[in-house]
């Protein structure tokens, strides 16, 4: 089986040491693995064609997403499927899908004119984010109307959510093929230890929310950013293929998942060619087990 | 020499057919799958690919033919002239093939060796009894010989299309030894690659069951609990690896106490087994190895049986009860009616039930692990630590 990993190159600020480890495991299991670095390479678009049974879209850059889109249009199987990854990248669309699925999210507003947010500040501060941002870059809290004057819409869009003061550290919930992992983390994390965070046991409510998110997007590899405020959970972001820092044996788990996905694609028993369902391998889709 | 093999599945083709072909037998399979009959007879051969993760070698079994189970006359005629009859149909299907074997043996022209490659400690005597029911009183069944067989090869998959003219390929690992009960078989059995005749078949059977099978099951059930899809991935998880090793070591201690240390083997044998679990070329899914949990949780089976034998050896098993608890998780997750089929499981999962048998010995351990996996266990929390035991040092 041939697997292409769309990743950031070593040396990039967004390089993940996870994927080389995943690649090594997949190779040791007999897969032909290519690491593709869209942000380093020059691609002649007419020559972009499907050369692998499965692509894994890990790189979070715009170019990687666009290249995945080009591969998708050529019929590639991509984990997660390009349409889902593209939706997750756009906070406006992703948040609306979460709302429709009954997932608790903060009140959310979008506008092209930051000053239109001013009356909303009478009811408390807002968190303003780039609507295609990642890793917390560009996130600001607006307390007063004059702060809005300094804001320029990112790509013509101002995305704002009601600020809820978090109870303690930020929480990440990761899902890999139905297994859920909770990680508490300081934000912004500076050291490696801070990035890895520490595990926390998920409540039944958080498990149910995570499962609902997976079902809403039709994927079972993803990450959620959760704020707990006065014990009320709010999902503030979903990422299609995060770094999974803090998940035990994460490279092994991902390699196992990707290998199964590729095997099913090769056998013709699953497709990740963009039918909107991104659950690859799974014999066991996201589901709740007793007590978990 | 002629051999008839009932069952053209993974073991029938991937081990038995290959070994007998190499020994010079003219091999005919009997199968209930008409598509397989057509495919074998049209193609006339199949392949066995033996892989160990580093290298791969392919063998061709040529001249393979097949008969449909329902073709009574043709099957009987083939059996009449057979020197060796083998079954690899699954223990539960022995009653279905016994009448055909009886019909063949009634007209057999010479003493026939009948070897049951089934996962049953008394496969030979059991098949002999079933065959005897279809023979007239006084029939000299004793001139023929019946034995079970303990196989070492794992054959995980069959590749290929039954409706094409390309040979099917069976994927297995290299070990090809299989043990039979020598005294039960007629004298003069020709040399067959891999065939080893032993005096104590029960010991040999239990050695595999309480080491390899116990470790395999532990890897599969804990792999399920931790969300792995393949055995070769699950065994790389440090917790699962340690648990599988410990489970086999616990079984080995019991075997040493019952049959002596020479038969039980040593740490190198366990390391070799773990290396086999790592073999990615088998691509063995966790769900396949874990299937049929109710049978595998039987009181004499790979987990409970090994634990009981370990207790005989003076060892307090820890990993085996934990694997049993994980097997219960799998059974319940698969929607099985566990409690009805497995009384001790009900005792293990319900603290109000009185303990008996296996649970009397290990019920608290299984219950503890079960409850932790069901209620308190989280993927981010090490399962071994939650079990609440320090690994006993007695068998280290």
Coordinates of C-alpha atoms in Angstrom, one line a residue, chain B residues 18-384:
Chain B
X18 CA 1.2 -27.7 1.9
X19 CA 2.8 -30.2 4.3
X20 CA 1.1 -33.2 2.7
X21 CA 1.9 -31.9 -0.8
X22 CA 5.6 -31.6 0.2
X23 CA 5.5 -35.1 1.6
X24 CA 4.4 -36.5 -1.8
X25 CA 0.7 -37.0 -1.1
X26 CA -1.9 -36.5 -3.8
X27 CA -4.1 -34.0 -2.0
X28 CA -7.9 -33.6 -2.4
X29 CA -9.9 -31.1 -0.4
X30 CA -13.5 -31.6 0.6
X31 CA -15.3 -28.3 1.2
X32 CA -18.9 -27.1 1.6
X33 CA -18.1 -24.0 -0.5
X34 CA -19.0 -24.8 -4.1
X35 CA -17.2 -21.7 -5.4
X36 CA -14.0 -22.9 -3.9
X37 CA -14.5 -26.4 -5.5
X38 CA -14.8 -24.7 -8.9
X39 CA -11.9 -22.5 -8.3
X40 CA -9.5 -25.2 -7.2
X41 CA -10.5 -27.6 -10.0
X42 CA -10.2 -24.9 -12.6
X43 CA -6.9 -23.5 -11.4
X44 CA -5.3 -26.7 -10.0
X45 CA -3.1 -25.0 -7.6
X46 CA -2.8 -22.4 -4.8
X47 CA 0.0 -20.6 -3.1
X48 CA 1.1 -20.3 0.5
X49 CA 3.1 -17.2 1.4
X50 CA 5.1 -17.5 4.6
X51 CA 6.2 -14.2 6.0
X52 CA 8.0 -13.2 9.2
X53 CA 8.1 -9.5 8.8
X54 CA 11.6 -9.5 7.4
X55 CA 11.4 -12.0 4.6
X56 CA 8.8 -13.8 2.5
X57 CA 8.8 -17.1 0.7
X58 CA 6.1 -18.5 -1.5
X59 CA 5.2 -22.1 -2.0
X60 CA 2.9 -23.5 -4.7
X61 CA 0.7 -26.4 -4.0
X62 CA 0.1 -27.9 -7.4
X63 CA -2.4 -30.6 -8.4
X64 CA -4.8 -29.5 -5.7
X65 CA -8.3 -30.7 -6.3
X66 CA -11.5 -30.3 -4.4
X67 CA -14.8 -32.1 -4.0
X68 CA -18.1 -30.7 -2.7
X69 CA -19.1 -32.0 0.7
X70 CA -22.5 -33.1 -0.7
X71 CA -20.9 -35.2 -3.4
X72 CA -21.1 -38.3 -1.2
X73 CA -20.1 -40.9 -3.8
X74 CA -17.0 -39.1 -5.0
X75 CA -16.0 -38.3 -1.4
X76 CA -16.4 -41.9 -0.4
X77 CA -14.5 -43.2 -3.3
X78 CA -11.6 -40.8 -2.6
X79 CA -11.6 -41.9 1.1
X80 CA -11.6 -45.6 0.3
X81 CA -8.1 -45.3 -1.2
X82 CA -6.8 -42.6 1.2
X83 CA -3.7 -43.2 3.3
X84 CA -4.3 -40.1 5.4
X85 CA -7.5 -38.1 6.2
X86 CA -7.3 -34.7 7.9
X87 CA -9.9 -32.4 9.1
X88 CA -9.6 -28.6 9.5
X89 CA -13.2 -27.6 9.7
X90 CA -13.6 -26.2 13.2
X91 CA -14.4 -28.4 16.2
X92 CA -18.1 -27.7 16.0
X93 CA -18.4 -29.1 12.5
X94 CA -16.8 -32.5 13.3
X95 CA -20.2 -34.1 13.6
X96 CA -21.0 -33.0 10.1
X97 CA -17.9 -34.6 8.5
X98 CA -17.8 -37.8 10.6
X99 CA -20.4 -39.7 8.6
X100 CA -18.5 -39.2 5.4
X101 CA -15.3 -40.3 7.1
X102 CA -17.1 -43.4 8.4
X103 CA -18.5 -44.2 4.9
X104 CA -14.9 -44.0 3.5
X105 CA -13.4 -46.1 6.3
X106 CA -15.9 -48.9 5.8
X107 CA -14.3 -49.7 2.5
X108 CA -10.8 -48.6 3.3
X109 CA -8.2 -50.8 1.7
X110 CA -5.6 -50.2 4.3
X111 CA -5.1 -48.7 7.8
X112 CA -5.8 -45.0 7.6
X113 CA -4.4 -42.2 9.7
X114 CA -7.1 -39.7 10.6
X115 CA -5.8 -36.4 12.0
X116 CA -8.1 -33.7 13.3
X117 CA -6.4 -30.3 13.1
X118 CA -9.0 -28.8 15.5
X119 CA -8.7 -26.7 18.5
X120 CA -9.8 -29.5 20.8
X121 CA -7.7 -31.2 23.4
X122 CA -9.3 -34.6 22.6
X123 CA -9.9 -34.0 18.9
X124 CA -8.7 -37.5 18.0
X125 CA -10.8 -39.5 20.4
X126 CA -13.8 -37.2 19.8
X127 CA -13.7 -37.7 16.1
X128 CA -13.2 -41.4 16.5
X129 CA -16.3 -41.6 18.7
X130 CA -18.3 -39.6 16.1
X131 CA -17.2 -41.8 13.3
X132 CA -17.9 -45.0 15.3
X133 CA -21.6 -43.9 15.5
X134 CA -21.9 -44.3 11.8
X135 CA -20.2 -47.7 11.6
X136 CA -21.8 -51.1 12.3
X137 CA -21.2 -52.7 15.7
X138 CA -18.1 -54.7 15.7
X139 CA -16.4 -52.7 12.9
X140 CA -12.7 -52.9 13.5
X141 CA -12.2 -49.2 13.8
X142 CA -9.0 -49.9 15.8
X143 CA -7.1 -50.7 12.7
X144 CA -7.3 -47.1 11.8
X145 CA -5.7 -44.3 13.9
X146 CA -7.2 -41.0 15.2
X147 CA -5.2 -38.1 16.6
X148 CA -5.6 -34.4 17.1
X149 CA -3.0 -32.0 15.9
X150 CA -1.5 -29.0 17.6
X151 CA -0.4 -26.5 15.0
X152 CA 2.1 -23.7 15.5
X153 CA 1.6 -21.8 12.2
X154 CA -0.7 -18.8 12.2
X155 CA -2.5 -18.4 8.9
X156 CA -4.3 -15.1 8.9
X157 CA -5.7 -14.5 5.5
X158 CA -6.7 -15.8 2.1
X159 CA -6.1 -13.5 -0.8
X160 CA -7.6 -13.8 -4.2
X161 CA -10.9 -14.0 -6.0
X162 CA -12.8 -17.2 -6.0
X163 CA -14.2 -16.4 -9.4
X164 CA -10.9 -15.7 -11.1
X165 CA -8.5 -18.2 -12.6
X166 CA -5.6 -16.8 -10.6
X167 CA -4.4 -19.1 -7.8
X168 CA -5.6 -18.2 -4.3
X169 CA -2.9 -17.2 -1.8
X170 CA -2.8 -18.0 1.9
X171 CA -0.7 -15.8 4.2
X172 CA 0.9 -17.4 7.2
X173 CA 4.0 -17.3 9.3
X174 CA 6.9 -19.7 8.9
X175 CA 6.6 -22.1 11.8
X176 CA 5.3 -25.3 10.3
X177 CA 5.6 -27.8 13.1
X178 CA 2.5 -29.7 14.1
X179 CA 2.3 -32.2 16.9
X180 CA 0.2 -35.4 16.8
X181 CA -0.3 -38.3 19.3
X182 CA 2.1 -40.9 17.8
X183 CA 0.7 -43.9 19.7
X184 CA -2.7 -43.3 18.3
X185 CA -1.7 -43.5 14.6
X186 CA -0.9 -46.6 12.6
X187 CA 2.7 -47.5 12.2
X188 CA 4.6 -46.5 9.1
X189 CA 3.3 -43.0 8.8
X190 CA 5.5 -41.5 6.2
X191 CA 7.7 -38.5 7.0
X192 CA 5.7 -35.3 6.6
X193 CA 7.5 -31.9 6.9
X194 CA 6.6 -30.4 10.3
X195 CA 4.9 -33.5 11.7
X196 CA 6.2 -34.4 15.2
X197 CA 4.8 -37.4 17.0
X198 CA 4.5 -37.0 20.8
X199 CA 3.5 -39.2 23.6
X200 CA 1.8 -36.6 25.8
X201 CA -0.6 -34.8 23.5
X202 CA -2.5 -33.1 26.3
X203 CA 0.7 -31.5 27.5
X204 CA 1.5 -30.3 24.0
X205 CA -2.0 -29.0 23.5
X206 CA -2.0 -27.1 26.8
X207 CA 1.5 -25.7 26.1
X208 CA 0.2 -23.9 23.1
X209 CA -3.1 -22.9 24.7
X210 CA -1.6 -21.5 27.9
X211 CA 1.3 -19.7 26.2
X212 CA 0.8 -18.7 22.6
X213 CA -3.0 -18.6 22.7
X214 CA -3.1 -16.9 26.1
X215 CA -0.7 -14.2 24.9
X216 CA -2.6 -13.8 21.6
X217 CA -5.9 -13.4 23.4
X218 CA -4.4 -11.0 26.0
X219 CA -3.0 -8.9 23.1
X220 CA -6.3 -9.0 21.3
X221 CA -8.6 -8.2 24.2
X222 CA -6.5 -5.5 25.8
X223 CA -5.9 -4.2 22.2
X224 CA -9.7 -3.9 21.9
X225 CA -10.0 -2.1 25.2
X226 CA -7.3 0.4 24.1
X227 CA -8.7 0.8 20.6
X228 CA -6.1 -0.9 18.4
X229 CA -7.1 -2.5 15.2
X230 CA -4.2 -4.9 14.5
X231 CA -2.3 -7.4 16.7
X232 CA 1.0 -6.1 15.3
X233 CA 0.2 -2.6 16.6
X234 CA -1.3 -3.7 19.9
X235 CA 1.7 -5.7 20.8
X236 CA 3.9 -2.6 20.4
X237 CA 2.0 -0.8 23.2
X238 CA 4.2 -1.2 26.2
X239 CA 1.4 -2.0 28.6
X240 CA -0.2 -4.6 26.3
X241 CA 3.2 -6.1 25.6
X242 CA 4.0 -6.4 29.2
X243 CA 0.6 -7.9 30.0
X244 CA 0.8 -10.4 27.1
X245 CA 4.3 -11.5 28.3
X246 CA 3.1 -11.8 31.9
X247 CA 0.0 -13.7 30.9
X248 CA 2.2 -16.2 29.0
X249 CA 4.7 -16.4 31.9
X250 CA 1.8 -17.1 34.3
X251 CA 0.7 -19.9 32.0
X252 CA 4.2 -21.2 31.6
X253 CA 4.6 -21.4 35.4
X254 CA 1.5 -23.6 35.6
X255 CA 2.7 -25.8 32.7
X256 CA 6.1 -26.2 34.5
X257 CA 4.3 -27.3 37.6
X258 CA 2.1 -29.8 35.8
X259 CA 4.3 -31.1 33.1
X260 CA 7.8 -30.1 34.0
X261 CA 10.0 -27.1 33.0
X262 CA 11.4 -28.8 29.8
X263 CA 7.9 -28.9 28.2
X264 CA 6.9 -25.5 29.6
X265 CA 9.8 -23.8 27.9
X266 CA 11.5 -20.6 29.0
X267 CA 11.7 -16.9 28.5
X268 CA 13.2 -17.3 25.0
X269 CA 10.2 -19.2 23.9
X270 CA 8.0 -16.3 25.1
X271 CA 10.1 -13.7 23.3
X272 CA 9.8 -15.8 20.1
X273 CA 6.1 -15.8 20.5
X274 CA 5.9 -12.0 21.0
X275 CA 8.0 -11.6 17.9
X276 CA 5.4 -13.6 16.0
X277 CA 2.7 -11.3 17.2
X278 CA 4.7 -8.3 15.9
X279 CA 4.6 -9.8 12.3
X280 CA 2.8 -7.1 10.3
X281 CA 2.7 -9.2 7.2
X282 CA -0.1 -11.3 8.8
X283 CA -2.1 -8.1 9.1
X284 CA -4.1 -9.9 11.8
X285 CA -7.1 -7.8 13.0
X286 CA -7.7 -7.6 16.7
X287 CA -11.4 -8.4 16.1
X288 CA -10.5 -11.6 14.4
X289 CA -8.3 -12.9 17.2
X290 CA -10.8 -11.7 19.8
X291 CA -13.9 -13.3 18.2
X292 CA -15.8 -16.0 20.0
X293 CA -15.0 -14.6 23.4
X294 CA -17.5 -16.8 25.3
X295 CA -15.7 -19.9 24.1
X296 CA -12.4 -18.4 24.8
X297 CA -13.5 -17.5 28.3
X298 CA -14.3 -21.1 29.1
X299 CA -13.0 -22.4 32.4
X300 CA -10.4 -24.7 30.8
X301 CA -9.5 -22.3 28.0
X302 CA -6.6 -20.0 27.4
X303 CA -7.3 -17.4 30.1
X304 CA -9.2 -19.1 32.9
X305 CA -7.6 -22.5 32.3
X306 CA -4.1 -21.0 32.3
X307 CA -4.9 -19.0 35.5
X308 CA -6.2 -22.1 37.2
X309 CA -3.1 -24.0 36.2
X310 CA -0.9 -21.1 37.4
X311 CA -2.5 -21.4 40.8
X312 CA -1.6 -25.1 40.8
X313 CA 1.9 -23.9 40.3
X314 CA 1.7 -21.6 43.3
X315 CA 1.5 -18.5 41.3
X316 CA -1.1 -15.7 41.8
X317 CA -2.0 -14.8 38.2
X318 CA -2.5 -11.1 37.5
X319 CA -2.3 -10.6 33.8
X320 CA -4.6 -13.5 33.0
X321 CA -7.6 -12.2 35.1
X322 CA -7.1 -8.8 33.6
X323 CA -7.2 -10.2 30.1
X324 CA -10.3 -12.1 31.1
X325 CA -11.9 -8.8 32.2
X326 CA -10.9 -7.3 28.9
X327 CA -12.5 -10.2 27.1
X328 CA -15.7 -9.6 29.0
X329 CA -15.6 -6.0 27.7
X330 CA -15.2 -7.3 24.2
X331 CA -18.0 -9.8 24.7
X332 CA -20.4 -7.2 26.1
X333 CA -19.3 -4.7 23.4
X334 CA -20.1 -7.2 20.7
X335 CA -23.6 -7.6 22.2
X336 CA -23.2 -11.1 23.4
X337 CA -25.3 -12.6 26.1
X338 CA -22.3 -13.3 28.2
X339 CA -24.0 -14.0 31.5
X340 CA -26.3 -16.7 30.1
X341 CA -23.5 -18.6 28.4
X342 CA -20.8 -18.1 31.0
X343 CA -21.9 -18.4 34.6
X344 CA -18.6 -17.3 36.0
X345 CA -18.7 -14.1 34.0
X346 CA -21.9 -13.2 35.7
X347 CA -20.2 -13.8 39.0
X348 CA -17.3 -11.7 37.9
X349 CA -19.5 -8.8 36.8
X350 CA -21.9 -8.9 39.6
X351 CA -20.5 -8.6 43.1
X352 CA -23.7 -10.1 44.6
X353 CA -23.1 -13.4 42.9
X354 CA -21.5 -16.1 44.9
X355 CA -18.1 -17.2 43.7
X356 CA -17.4 -20.6 42.5
X357 CA -14.8 -22.4 40.4
X358 CA -12.7 -19.9 38.5
X359 CA -14.3 -16.9 40.3
X360 CA -13.7 -18.5 43.6
X361 CA -10.0 -18.3 42.8
X362 CA -9.8 -15.1 40.8
X363 CA -13.2 -13.5 40.9
X364 CA -12.1 -10.5 42.8
X365 CA -9.3 -9.8 40.4
X366 CA -11.5 -10.2 37.3
X367 CA -14.3 -8.2 38.9
X368 CA -11.9 -5.5 40.0
X369 CA -10.4 -5.2 36.5
X370 CA -13.8 -5.4 34.9
X371 CA -15.2 -2.6 37.0
X372 CA -12.3 -0.4 36.4
X373 CA -12.5 -0.9 32.6
X374 CA -16.2 -0.4 32.7
X375 CA -16.5 2.4 35.1
X376 CA -13.3 4.0 36.0
X377 CA -11.0 3.1 33.1
X378 CA -10.1 5.8 30.8
X379 CA -7.9 5.6 27.7
X380 CA -5.5 8.0 29.3
X381 CA -5.0 5.9 32.4
X382 CA -2.7 2.9 32.4
X383 CA -4.8 -0.2 32.7
X384 CA -2.2 -2.2 34.5

